[in-house]
Coordinates of N, CA, C and O and ligand atoms in Angstrom, one line a residue:
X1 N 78.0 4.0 89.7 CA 79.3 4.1 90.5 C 80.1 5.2 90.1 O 80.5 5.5 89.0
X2 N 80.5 6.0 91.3 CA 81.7 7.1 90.9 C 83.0 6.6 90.2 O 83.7 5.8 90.9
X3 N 83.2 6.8 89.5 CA 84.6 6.4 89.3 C 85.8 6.9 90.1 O 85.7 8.1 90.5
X4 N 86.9 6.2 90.5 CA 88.0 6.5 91.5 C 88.5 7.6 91.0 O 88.7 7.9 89.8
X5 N 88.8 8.1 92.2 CA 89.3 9.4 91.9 C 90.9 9.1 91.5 O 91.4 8.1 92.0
X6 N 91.7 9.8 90.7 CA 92.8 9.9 89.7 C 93.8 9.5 90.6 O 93.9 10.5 91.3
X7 N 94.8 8.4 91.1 CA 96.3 9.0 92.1 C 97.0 10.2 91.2 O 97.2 10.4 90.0
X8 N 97.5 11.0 92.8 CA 98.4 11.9 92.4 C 99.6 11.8 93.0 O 99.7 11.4 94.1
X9 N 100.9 12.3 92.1 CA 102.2 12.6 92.8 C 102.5 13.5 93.3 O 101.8 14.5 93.2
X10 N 103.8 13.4 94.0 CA 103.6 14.3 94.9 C 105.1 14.4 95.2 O 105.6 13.4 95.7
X11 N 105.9 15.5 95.0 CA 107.4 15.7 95.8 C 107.6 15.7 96.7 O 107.0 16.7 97.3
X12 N 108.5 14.7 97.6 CA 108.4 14.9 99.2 C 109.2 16.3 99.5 O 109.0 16.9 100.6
X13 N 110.3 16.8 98.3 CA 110.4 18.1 99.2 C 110.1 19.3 98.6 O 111.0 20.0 98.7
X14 N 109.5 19.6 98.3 CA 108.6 20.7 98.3 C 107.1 20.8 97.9 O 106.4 21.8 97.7
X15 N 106.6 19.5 97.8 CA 105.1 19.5 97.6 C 104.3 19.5 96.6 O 103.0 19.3 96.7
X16 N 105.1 19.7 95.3 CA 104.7 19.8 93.7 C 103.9 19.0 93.9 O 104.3 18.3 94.9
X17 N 102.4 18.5 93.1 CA 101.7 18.0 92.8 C 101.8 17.7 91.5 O 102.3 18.6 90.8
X18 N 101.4 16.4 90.8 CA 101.3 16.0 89.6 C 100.4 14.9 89.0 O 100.6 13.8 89.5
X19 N 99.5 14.9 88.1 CA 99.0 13.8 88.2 C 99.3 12.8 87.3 O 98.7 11.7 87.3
X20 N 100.5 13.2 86.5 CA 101.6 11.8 86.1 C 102.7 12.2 86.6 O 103.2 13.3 86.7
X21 N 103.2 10.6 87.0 CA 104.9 10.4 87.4 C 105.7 11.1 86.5 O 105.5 11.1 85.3
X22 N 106.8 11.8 87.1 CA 107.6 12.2 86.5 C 109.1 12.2 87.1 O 109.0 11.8 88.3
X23 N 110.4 12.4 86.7 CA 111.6 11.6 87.4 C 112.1 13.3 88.1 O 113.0 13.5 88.9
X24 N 111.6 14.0 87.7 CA 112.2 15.1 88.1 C 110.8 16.1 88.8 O 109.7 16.0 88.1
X25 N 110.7 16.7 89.8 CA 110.1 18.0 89.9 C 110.1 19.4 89.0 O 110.9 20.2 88.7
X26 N 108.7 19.2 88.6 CA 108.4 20.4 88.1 C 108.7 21.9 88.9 O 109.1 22.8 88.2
X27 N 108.5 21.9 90.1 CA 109.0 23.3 90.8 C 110.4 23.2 91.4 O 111.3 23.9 90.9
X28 N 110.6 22.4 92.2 CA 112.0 22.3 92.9 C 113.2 21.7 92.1 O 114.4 21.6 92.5
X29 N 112.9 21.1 90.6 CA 113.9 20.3 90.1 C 114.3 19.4 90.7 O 114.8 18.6 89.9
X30 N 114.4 19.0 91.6 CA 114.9 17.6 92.5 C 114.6 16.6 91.7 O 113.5 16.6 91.1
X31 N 115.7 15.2 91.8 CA 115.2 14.2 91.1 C 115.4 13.3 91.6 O 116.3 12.9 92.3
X32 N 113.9 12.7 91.2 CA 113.6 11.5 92.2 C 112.7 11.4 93.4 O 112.3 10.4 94.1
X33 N 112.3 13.0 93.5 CA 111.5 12.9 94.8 C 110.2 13.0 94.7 O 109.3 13.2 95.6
X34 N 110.0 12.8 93.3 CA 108.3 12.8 93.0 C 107.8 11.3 93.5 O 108.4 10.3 93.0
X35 N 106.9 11.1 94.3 CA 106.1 9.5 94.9 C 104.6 10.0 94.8 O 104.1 11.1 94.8
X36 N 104.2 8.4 94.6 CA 102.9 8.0 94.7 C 101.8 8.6 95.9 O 101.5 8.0 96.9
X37 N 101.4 10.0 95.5 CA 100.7 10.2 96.9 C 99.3 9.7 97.2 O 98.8 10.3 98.2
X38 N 98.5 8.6 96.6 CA 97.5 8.3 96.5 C 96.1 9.3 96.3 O 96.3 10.5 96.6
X39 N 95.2 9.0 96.0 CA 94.3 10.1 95.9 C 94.0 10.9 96.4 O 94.2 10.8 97.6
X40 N 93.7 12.0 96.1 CA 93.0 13.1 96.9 C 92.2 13.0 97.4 O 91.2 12.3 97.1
X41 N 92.1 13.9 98.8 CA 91.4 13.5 99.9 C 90.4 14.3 99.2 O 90.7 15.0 98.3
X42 N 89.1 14.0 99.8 CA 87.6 14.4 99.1 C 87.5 15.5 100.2 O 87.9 15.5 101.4
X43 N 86.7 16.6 99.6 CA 87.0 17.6 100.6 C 85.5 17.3 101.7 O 84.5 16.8 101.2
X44 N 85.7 17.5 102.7 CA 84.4 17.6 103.9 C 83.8 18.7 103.8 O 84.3 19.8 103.5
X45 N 82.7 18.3 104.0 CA 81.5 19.6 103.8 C 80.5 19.2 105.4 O 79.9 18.1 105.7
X46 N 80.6 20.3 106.0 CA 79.8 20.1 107.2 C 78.7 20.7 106.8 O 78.5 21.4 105.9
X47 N 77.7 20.1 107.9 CA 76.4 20.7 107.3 C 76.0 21.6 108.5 O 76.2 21.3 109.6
X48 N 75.4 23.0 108.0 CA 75.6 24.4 108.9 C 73.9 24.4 109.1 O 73.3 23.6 108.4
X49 N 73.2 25.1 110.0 CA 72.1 25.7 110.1 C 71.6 26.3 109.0 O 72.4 27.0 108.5
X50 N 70.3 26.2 108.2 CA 69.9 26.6 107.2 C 69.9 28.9 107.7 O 70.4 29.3 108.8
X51 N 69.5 29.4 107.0 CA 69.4 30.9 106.8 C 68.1 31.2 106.9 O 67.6 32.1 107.5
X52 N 67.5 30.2 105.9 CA 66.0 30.4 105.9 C 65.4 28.9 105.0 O 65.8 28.6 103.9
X53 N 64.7 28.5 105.7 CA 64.0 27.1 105.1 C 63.7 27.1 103.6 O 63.4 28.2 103.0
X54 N 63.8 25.8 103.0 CA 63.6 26.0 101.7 C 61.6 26.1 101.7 O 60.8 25.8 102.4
X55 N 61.7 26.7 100.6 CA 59.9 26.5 100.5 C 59.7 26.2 99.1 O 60.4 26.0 98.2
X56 N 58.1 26.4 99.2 CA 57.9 26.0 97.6 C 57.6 27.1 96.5 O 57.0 28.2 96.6
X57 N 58.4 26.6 95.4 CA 58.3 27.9 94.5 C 57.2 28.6 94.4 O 57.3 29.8 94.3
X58 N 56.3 28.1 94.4 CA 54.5 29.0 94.6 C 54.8 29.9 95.3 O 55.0 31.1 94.8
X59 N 54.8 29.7 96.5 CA 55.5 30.6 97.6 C 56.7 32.0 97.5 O 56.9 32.9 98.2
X60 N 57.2 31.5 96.3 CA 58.7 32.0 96.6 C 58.2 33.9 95.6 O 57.9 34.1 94.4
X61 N 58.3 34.8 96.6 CA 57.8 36.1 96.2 C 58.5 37.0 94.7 O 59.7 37.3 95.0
X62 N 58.4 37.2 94.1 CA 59.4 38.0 92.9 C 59.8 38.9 93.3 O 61.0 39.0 93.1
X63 N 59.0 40.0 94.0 CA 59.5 41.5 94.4 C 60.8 41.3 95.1 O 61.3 42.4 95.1
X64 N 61.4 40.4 95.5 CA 62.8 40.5 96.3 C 63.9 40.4 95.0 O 65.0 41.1 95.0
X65 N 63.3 39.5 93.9 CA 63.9 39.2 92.7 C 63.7 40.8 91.6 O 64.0 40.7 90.4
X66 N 63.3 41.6 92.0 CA 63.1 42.8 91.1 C 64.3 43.5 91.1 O 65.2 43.2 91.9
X67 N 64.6 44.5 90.1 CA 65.2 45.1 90.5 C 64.8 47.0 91.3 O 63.7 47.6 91.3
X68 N 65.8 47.2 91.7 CA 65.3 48.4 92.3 C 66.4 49.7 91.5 O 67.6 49.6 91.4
X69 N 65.9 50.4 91.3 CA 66.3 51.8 89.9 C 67.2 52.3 91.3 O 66.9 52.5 92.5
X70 N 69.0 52.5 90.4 CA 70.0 53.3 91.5 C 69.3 54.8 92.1 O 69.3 55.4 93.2
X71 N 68.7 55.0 90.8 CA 68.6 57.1 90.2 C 69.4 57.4 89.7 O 69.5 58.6 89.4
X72 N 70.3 56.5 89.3 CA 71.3 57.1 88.0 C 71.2 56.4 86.9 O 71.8 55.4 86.8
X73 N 70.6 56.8 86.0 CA 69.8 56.0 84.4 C 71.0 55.1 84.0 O 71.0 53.9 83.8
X74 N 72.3 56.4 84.0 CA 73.2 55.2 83.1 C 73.9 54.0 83.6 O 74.5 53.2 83.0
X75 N 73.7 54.0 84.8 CA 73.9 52.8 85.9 C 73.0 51.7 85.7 O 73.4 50.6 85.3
X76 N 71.6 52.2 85.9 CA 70.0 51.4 85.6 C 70.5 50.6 84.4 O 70.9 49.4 84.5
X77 N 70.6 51.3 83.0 CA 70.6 50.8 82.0 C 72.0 49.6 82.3 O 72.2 48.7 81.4
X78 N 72.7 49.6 83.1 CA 73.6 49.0 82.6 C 73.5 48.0 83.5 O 74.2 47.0 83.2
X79 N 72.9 47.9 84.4 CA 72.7 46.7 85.4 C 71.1 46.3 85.2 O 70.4 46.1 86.2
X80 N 70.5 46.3 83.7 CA 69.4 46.3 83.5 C 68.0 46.5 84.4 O 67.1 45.8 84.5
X81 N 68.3 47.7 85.0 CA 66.8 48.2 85.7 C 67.3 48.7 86.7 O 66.7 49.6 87.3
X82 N 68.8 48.1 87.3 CA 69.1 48.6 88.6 C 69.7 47.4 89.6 O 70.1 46.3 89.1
X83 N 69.9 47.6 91.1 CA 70.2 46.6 91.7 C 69.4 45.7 91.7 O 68.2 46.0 91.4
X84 N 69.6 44.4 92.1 CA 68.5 42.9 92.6 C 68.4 43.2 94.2 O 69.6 43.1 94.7
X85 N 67.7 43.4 94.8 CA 67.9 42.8 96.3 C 68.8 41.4 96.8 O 68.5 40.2 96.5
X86 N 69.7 41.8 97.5 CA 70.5 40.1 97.7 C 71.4 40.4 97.0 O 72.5 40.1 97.4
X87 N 71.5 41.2 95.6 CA 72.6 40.8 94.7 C 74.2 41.5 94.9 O 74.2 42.3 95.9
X88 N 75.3 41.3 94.3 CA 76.3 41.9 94.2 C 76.7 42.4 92.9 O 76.7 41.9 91.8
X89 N 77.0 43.2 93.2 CA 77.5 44.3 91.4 C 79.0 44.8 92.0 O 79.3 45.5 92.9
X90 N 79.9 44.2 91.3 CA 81.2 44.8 91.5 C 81.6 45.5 90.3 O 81.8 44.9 89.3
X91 N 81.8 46.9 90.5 CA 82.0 48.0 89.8 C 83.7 48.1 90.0 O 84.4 48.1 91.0
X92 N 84.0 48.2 88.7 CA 85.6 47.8 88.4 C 85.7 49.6 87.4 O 84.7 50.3 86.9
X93 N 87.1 49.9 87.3 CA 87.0 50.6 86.5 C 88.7 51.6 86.9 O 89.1 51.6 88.1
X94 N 89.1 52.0 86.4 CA 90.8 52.8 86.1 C 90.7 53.8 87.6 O 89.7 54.5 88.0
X95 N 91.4 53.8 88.0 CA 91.7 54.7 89.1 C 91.4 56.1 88.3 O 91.9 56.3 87.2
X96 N 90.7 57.1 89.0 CA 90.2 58.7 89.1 C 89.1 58.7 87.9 O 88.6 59.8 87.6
X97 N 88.5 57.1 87.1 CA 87.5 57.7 86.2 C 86.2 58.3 87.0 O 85.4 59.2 86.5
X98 N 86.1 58.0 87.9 CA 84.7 58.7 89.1 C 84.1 57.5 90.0 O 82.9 57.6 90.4
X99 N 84.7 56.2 90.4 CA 84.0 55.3 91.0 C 83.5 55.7 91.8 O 82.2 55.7 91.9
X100 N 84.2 56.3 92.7 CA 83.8 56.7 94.2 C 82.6 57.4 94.3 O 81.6 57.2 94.9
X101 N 83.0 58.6 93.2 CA 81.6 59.7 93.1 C 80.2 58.9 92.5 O 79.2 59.0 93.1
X102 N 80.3 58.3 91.7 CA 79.2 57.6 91.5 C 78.8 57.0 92.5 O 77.9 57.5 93.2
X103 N 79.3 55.7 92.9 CA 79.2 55.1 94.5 C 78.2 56.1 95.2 O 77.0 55.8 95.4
X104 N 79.0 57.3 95.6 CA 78.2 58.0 96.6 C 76.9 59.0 96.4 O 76.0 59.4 97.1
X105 N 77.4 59.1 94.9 CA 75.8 59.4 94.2 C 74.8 58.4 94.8 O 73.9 58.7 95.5
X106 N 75.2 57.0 94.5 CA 73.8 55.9 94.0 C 73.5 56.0 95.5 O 72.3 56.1 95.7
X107 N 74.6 56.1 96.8 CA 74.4 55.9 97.9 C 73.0 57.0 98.1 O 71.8 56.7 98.1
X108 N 73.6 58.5 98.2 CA 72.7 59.5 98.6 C 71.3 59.2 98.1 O 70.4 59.3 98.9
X109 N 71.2 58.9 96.6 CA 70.0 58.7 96.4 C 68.8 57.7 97.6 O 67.8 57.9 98.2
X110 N 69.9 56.5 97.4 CA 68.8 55.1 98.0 C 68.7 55.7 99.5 O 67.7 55.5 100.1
X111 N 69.6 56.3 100.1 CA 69.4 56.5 101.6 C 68.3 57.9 101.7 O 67.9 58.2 102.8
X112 N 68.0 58.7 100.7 CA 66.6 59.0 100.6 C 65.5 58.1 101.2 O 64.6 58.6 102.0
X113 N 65.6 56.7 100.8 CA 64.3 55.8 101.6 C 64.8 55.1 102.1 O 63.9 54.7 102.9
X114 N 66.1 54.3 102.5 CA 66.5 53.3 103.4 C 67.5 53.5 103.7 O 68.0 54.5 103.2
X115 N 68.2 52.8 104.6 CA 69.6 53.1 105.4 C 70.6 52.6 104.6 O 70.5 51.5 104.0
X116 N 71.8 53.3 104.4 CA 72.5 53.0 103.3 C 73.8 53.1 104.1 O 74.2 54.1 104.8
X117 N 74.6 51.8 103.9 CA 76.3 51.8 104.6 C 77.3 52.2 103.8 O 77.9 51.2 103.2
X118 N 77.7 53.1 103.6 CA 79.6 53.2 102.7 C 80.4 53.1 103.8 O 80.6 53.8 104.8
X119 N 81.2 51.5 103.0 CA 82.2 51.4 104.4 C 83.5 52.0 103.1 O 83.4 51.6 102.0
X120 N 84.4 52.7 103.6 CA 85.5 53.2 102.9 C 86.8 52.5 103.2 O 86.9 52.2 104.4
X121 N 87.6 52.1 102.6 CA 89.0 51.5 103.0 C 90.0 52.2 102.0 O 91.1 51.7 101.8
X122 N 89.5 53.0 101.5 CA 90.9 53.8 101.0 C 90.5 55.4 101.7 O 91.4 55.6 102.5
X123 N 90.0 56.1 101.7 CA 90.4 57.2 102.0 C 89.5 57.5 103.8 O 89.1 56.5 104.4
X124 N 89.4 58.4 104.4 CA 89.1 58.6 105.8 C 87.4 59.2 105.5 O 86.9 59.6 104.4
X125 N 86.9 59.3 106.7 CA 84.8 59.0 106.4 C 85.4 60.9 106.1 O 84.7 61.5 105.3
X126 N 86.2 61.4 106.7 CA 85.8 62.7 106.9 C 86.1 63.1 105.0 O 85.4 63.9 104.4
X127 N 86.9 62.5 104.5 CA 86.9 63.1 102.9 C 86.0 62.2 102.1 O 85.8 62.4 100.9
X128 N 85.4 61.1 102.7 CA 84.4 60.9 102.0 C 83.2 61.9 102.0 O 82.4 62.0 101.1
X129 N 83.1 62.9 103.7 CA 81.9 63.4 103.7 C 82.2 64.7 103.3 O 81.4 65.6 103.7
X130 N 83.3 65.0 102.7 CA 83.7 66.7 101.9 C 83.4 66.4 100.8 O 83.4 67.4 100.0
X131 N 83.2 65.0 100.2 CA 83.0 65.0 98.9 C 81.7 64.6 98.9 O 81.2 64.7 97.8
X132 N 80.8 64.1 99.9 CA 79.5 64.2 100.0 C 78.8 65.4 100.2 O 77.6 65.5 99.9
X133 N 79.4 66.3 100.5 CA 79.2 67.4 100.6 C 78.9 68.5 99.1 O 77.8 69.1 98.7
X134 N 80.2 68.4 98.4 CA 80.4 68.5 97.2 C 79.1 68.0 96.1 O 78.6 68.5 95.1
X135 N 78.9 66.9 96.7 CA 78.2 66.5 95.4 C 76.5 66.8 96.0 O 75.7 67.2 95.1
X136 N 75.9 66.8 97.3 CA 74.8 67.4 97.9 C 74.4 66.5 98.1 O 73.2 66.3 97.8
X137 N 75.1 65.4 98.6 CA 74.7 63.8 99.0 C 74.6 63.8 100.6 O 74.6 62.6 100.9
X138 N 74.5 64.6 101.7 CA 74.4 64.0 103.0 C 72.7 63.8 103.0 O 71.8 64.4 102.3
X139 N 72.8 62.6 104.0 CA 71.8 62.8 104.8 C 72.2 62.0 105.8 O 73.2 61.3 105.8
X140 N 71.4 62.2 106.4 CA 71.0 61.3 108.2 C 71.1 59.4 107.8 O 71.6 58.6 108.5
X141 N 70.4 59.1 106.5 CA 70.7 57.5 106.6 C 71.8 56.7 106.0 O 72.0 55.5 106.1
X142 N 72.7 58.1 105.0 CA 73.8 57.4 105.3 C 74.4 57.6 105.7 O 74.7 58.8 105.8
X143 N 75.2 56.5 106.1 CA 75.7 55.8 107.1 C 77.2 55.6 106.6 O 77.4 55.1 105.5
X144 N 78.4 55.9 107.7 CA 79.7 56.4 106.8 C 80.7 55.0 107.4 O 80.0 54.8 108.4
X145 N 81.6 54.1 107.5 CA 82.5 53.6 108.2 C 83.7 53.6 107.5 O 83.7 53.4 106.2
X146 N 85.1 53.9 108.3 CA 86.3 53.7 107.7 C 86.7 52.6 107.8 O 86.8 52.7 109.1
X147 N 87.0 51.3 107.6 CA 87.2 50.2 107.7 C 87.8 48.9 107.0 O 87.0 48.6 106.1
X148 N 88.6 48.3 107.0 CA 89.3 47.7 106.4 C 89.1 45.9 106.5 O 89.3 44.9 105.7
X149 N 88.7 46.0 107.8 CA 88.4 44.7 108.2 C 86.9 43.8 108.0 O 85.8 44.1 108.6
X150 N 87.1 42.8 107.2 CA 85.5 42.4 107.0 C 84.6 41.8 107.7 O 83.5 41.5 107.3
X151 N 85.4 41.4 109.4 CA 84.7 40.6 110.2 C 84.1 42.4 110.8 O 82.9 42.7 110.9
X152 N 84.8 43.2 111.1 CA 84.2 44.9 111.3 C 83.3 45.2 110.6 O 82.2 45.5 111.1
X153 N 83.7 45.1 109.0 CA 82.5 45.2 108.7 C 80.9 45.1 108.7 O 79.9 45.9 108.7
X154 N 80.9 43.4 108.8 CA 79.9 42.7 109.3 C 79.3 43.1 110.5 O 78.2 42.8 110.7
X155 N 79.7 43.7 111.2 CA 79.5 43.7 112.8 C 78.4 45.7 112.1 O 77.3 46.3 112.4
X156 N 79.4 45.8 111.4 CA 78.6 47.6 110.9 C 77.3 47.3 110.6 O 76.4 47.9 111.1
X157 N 77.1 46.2 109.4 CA 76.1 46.0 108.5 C 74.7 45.0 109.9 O 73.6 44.8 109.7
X158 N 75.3 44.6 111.0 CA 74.4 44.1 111.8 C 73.8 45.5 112.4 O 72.6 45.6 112.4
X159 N 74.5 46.5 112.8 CA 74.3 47.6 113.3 C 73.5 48.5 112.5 O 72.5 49.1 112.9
X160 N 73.9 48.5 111.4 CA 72.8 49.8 110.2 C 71.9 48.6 109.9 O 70.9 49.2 109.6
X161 N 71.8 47.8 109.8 CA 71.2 47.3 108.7 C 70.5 47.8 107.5 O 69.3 47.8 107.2
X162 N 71.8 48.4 106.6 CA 71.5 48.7 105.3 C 70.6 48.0 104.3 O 70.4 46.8 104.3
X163 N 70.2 48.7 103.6 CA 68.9 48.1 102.2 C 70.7 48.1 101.4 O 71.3 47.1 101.3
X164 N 71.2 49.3 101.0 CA 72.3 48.5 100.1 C 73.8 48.9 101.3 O 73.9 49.7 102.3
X165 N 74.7 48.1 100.7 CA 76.2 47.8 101.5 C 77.3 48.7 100.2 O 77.4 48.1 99.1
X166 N 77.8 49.5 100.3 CA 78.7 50.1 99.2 C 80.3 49.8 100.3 O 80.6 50.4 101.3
X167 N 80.9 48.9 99.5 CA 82.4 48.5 99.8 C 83.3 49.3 99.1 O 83.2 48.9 98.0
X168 N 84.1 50.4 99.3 CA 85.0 51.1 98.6 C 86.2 51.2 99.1 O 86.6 52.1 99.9
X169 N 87.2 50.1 98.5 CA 86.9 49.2 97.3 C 87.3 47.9 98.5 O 87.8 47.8 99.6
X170 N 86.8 46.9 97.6 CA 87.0 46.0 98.1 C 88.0 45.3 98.1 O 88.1 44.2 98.7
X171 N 89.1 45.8 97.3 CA 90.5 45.3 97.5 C 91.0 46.0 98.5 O 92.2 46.3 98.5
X172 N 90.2 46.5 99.4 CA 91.7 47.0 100.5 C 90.8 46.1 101.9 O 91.0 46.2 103.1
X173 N 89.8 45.3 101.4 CA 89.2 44.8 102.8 C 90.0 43.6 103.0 O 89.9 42.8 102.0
X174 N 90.7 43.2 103.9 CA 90.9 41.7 104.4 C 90.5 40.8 105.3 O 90.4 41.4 106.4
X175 N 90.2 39.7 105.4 CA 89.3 38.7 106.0 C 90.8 37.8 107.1 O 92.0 37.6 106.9
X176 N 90.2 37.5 107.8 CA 91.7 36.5 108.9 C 91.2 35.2 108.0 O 90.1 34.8 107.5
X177 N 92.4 34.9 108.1 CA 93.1 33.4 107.5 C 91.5 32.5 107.5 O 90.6 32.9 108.2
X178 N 91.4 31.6 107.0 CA 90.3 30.7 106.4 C 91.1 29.7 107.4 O 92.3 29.8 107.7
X179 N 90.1 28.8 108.0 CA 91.5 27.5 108.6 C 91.9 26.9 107.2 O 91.6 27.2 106.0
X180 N 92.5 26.1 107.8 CA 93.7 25.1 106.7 C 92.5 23.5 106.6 O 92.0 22.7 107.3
X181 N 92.6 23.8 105.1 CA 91.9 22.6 104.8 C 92.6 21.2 105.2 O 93.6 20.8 104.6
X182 N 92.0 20.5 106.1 CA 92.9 18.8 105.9 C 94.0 18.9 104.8 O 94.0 19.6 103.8
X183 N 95.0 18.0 105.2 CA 96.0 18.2 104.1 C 95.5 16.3 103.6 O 95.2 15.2 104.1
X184 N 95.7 16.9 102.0 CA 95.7 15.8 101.4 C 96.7 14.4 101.7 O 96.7 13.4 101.0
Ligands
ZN201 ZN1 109.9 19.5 94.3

């Protein structure tokens, strides 16, 4: 048997949550308006169309689980061998130490053999491609977008269908509102 989920309190005016009574509000200070809001609602989970059927591990291929070498060793060494297929590597690092340039290094390389997306959200495709230029990174497969929006994005990545996706950076991409989960 699960055990019951905890009651929580709850201030009727401004909404503090708590999961012991208290006579006062921890955010709004009001006293007295903390009540019994009974448990928390369990969240709903709908069930979506699978992506791809589960199968059996026998089955299940390694080569997608390999990694694949950027062409830049000290990248390889540091993401042990290189990217995963499927995977995400979020490259963090001080404004002007060279993200970008590397980025578009690893980019030129891989679009040597496959189609490679840099969507940019800080600077415009045309000074990404003066600095592609600069470093002797064009070619024909990659593939440049200025873009900020991530349902755009998606719509780019159905169109190239890139081997890798380079987001630069991904703090300037924003997604529309999530709906609103049931309220507790
Ligand atoms: Zn309050």
């Amino acid at each position: 048997m699960a055990k019951a989920a905890k009651t929580t309190f709850r201030c009727a005016e401004c909404g503090w949550t708590t999961l012991k009574w208290v006579g006062r509000c921890g955010e709004c200070q009001a006293w007295g308006t903390v009540e019994e809001a009974g448990a928390p609602a369990p969240m709903a989970v709908a069930s979506a169309p699978v992506t791809s059927r589960a199968r059996p591990i026998t089955e299940i291929s390694v080569e997608s689980a390999e990694a694949v070498p950027t062409g830049v060793d000290e990248l390889d060494r540091v993401l042990g061998g290189g990217a995963v297929p499927g995977g995400v590597v979020l490259l963090a690092g001080e404004p002007g130490v060279g993200k970008s340039t590397l980025l578009l290094e690893v980019a030129a390389m891989r679009a040597a053999k496959a189609p490679v997306l840099y969507v940019t959200g800080e600077e415009s495709a045309g000074q990404v491609r003066l600095r592609a230029e600069r470093l002797g990174a064009l070619s024909d497969q990659l593939f440049l977008a200025a873009e900020t929006s991530v349902a755009t994005l998606a719509s780019h990545v159905d169109a190239v269908a890139p081997q890798l996706l380079i987001v630069d950076s991904v703090q300037t991409m924003v997604s529309p509102r999530p709906p609103e989960s049931p309220a507790a």
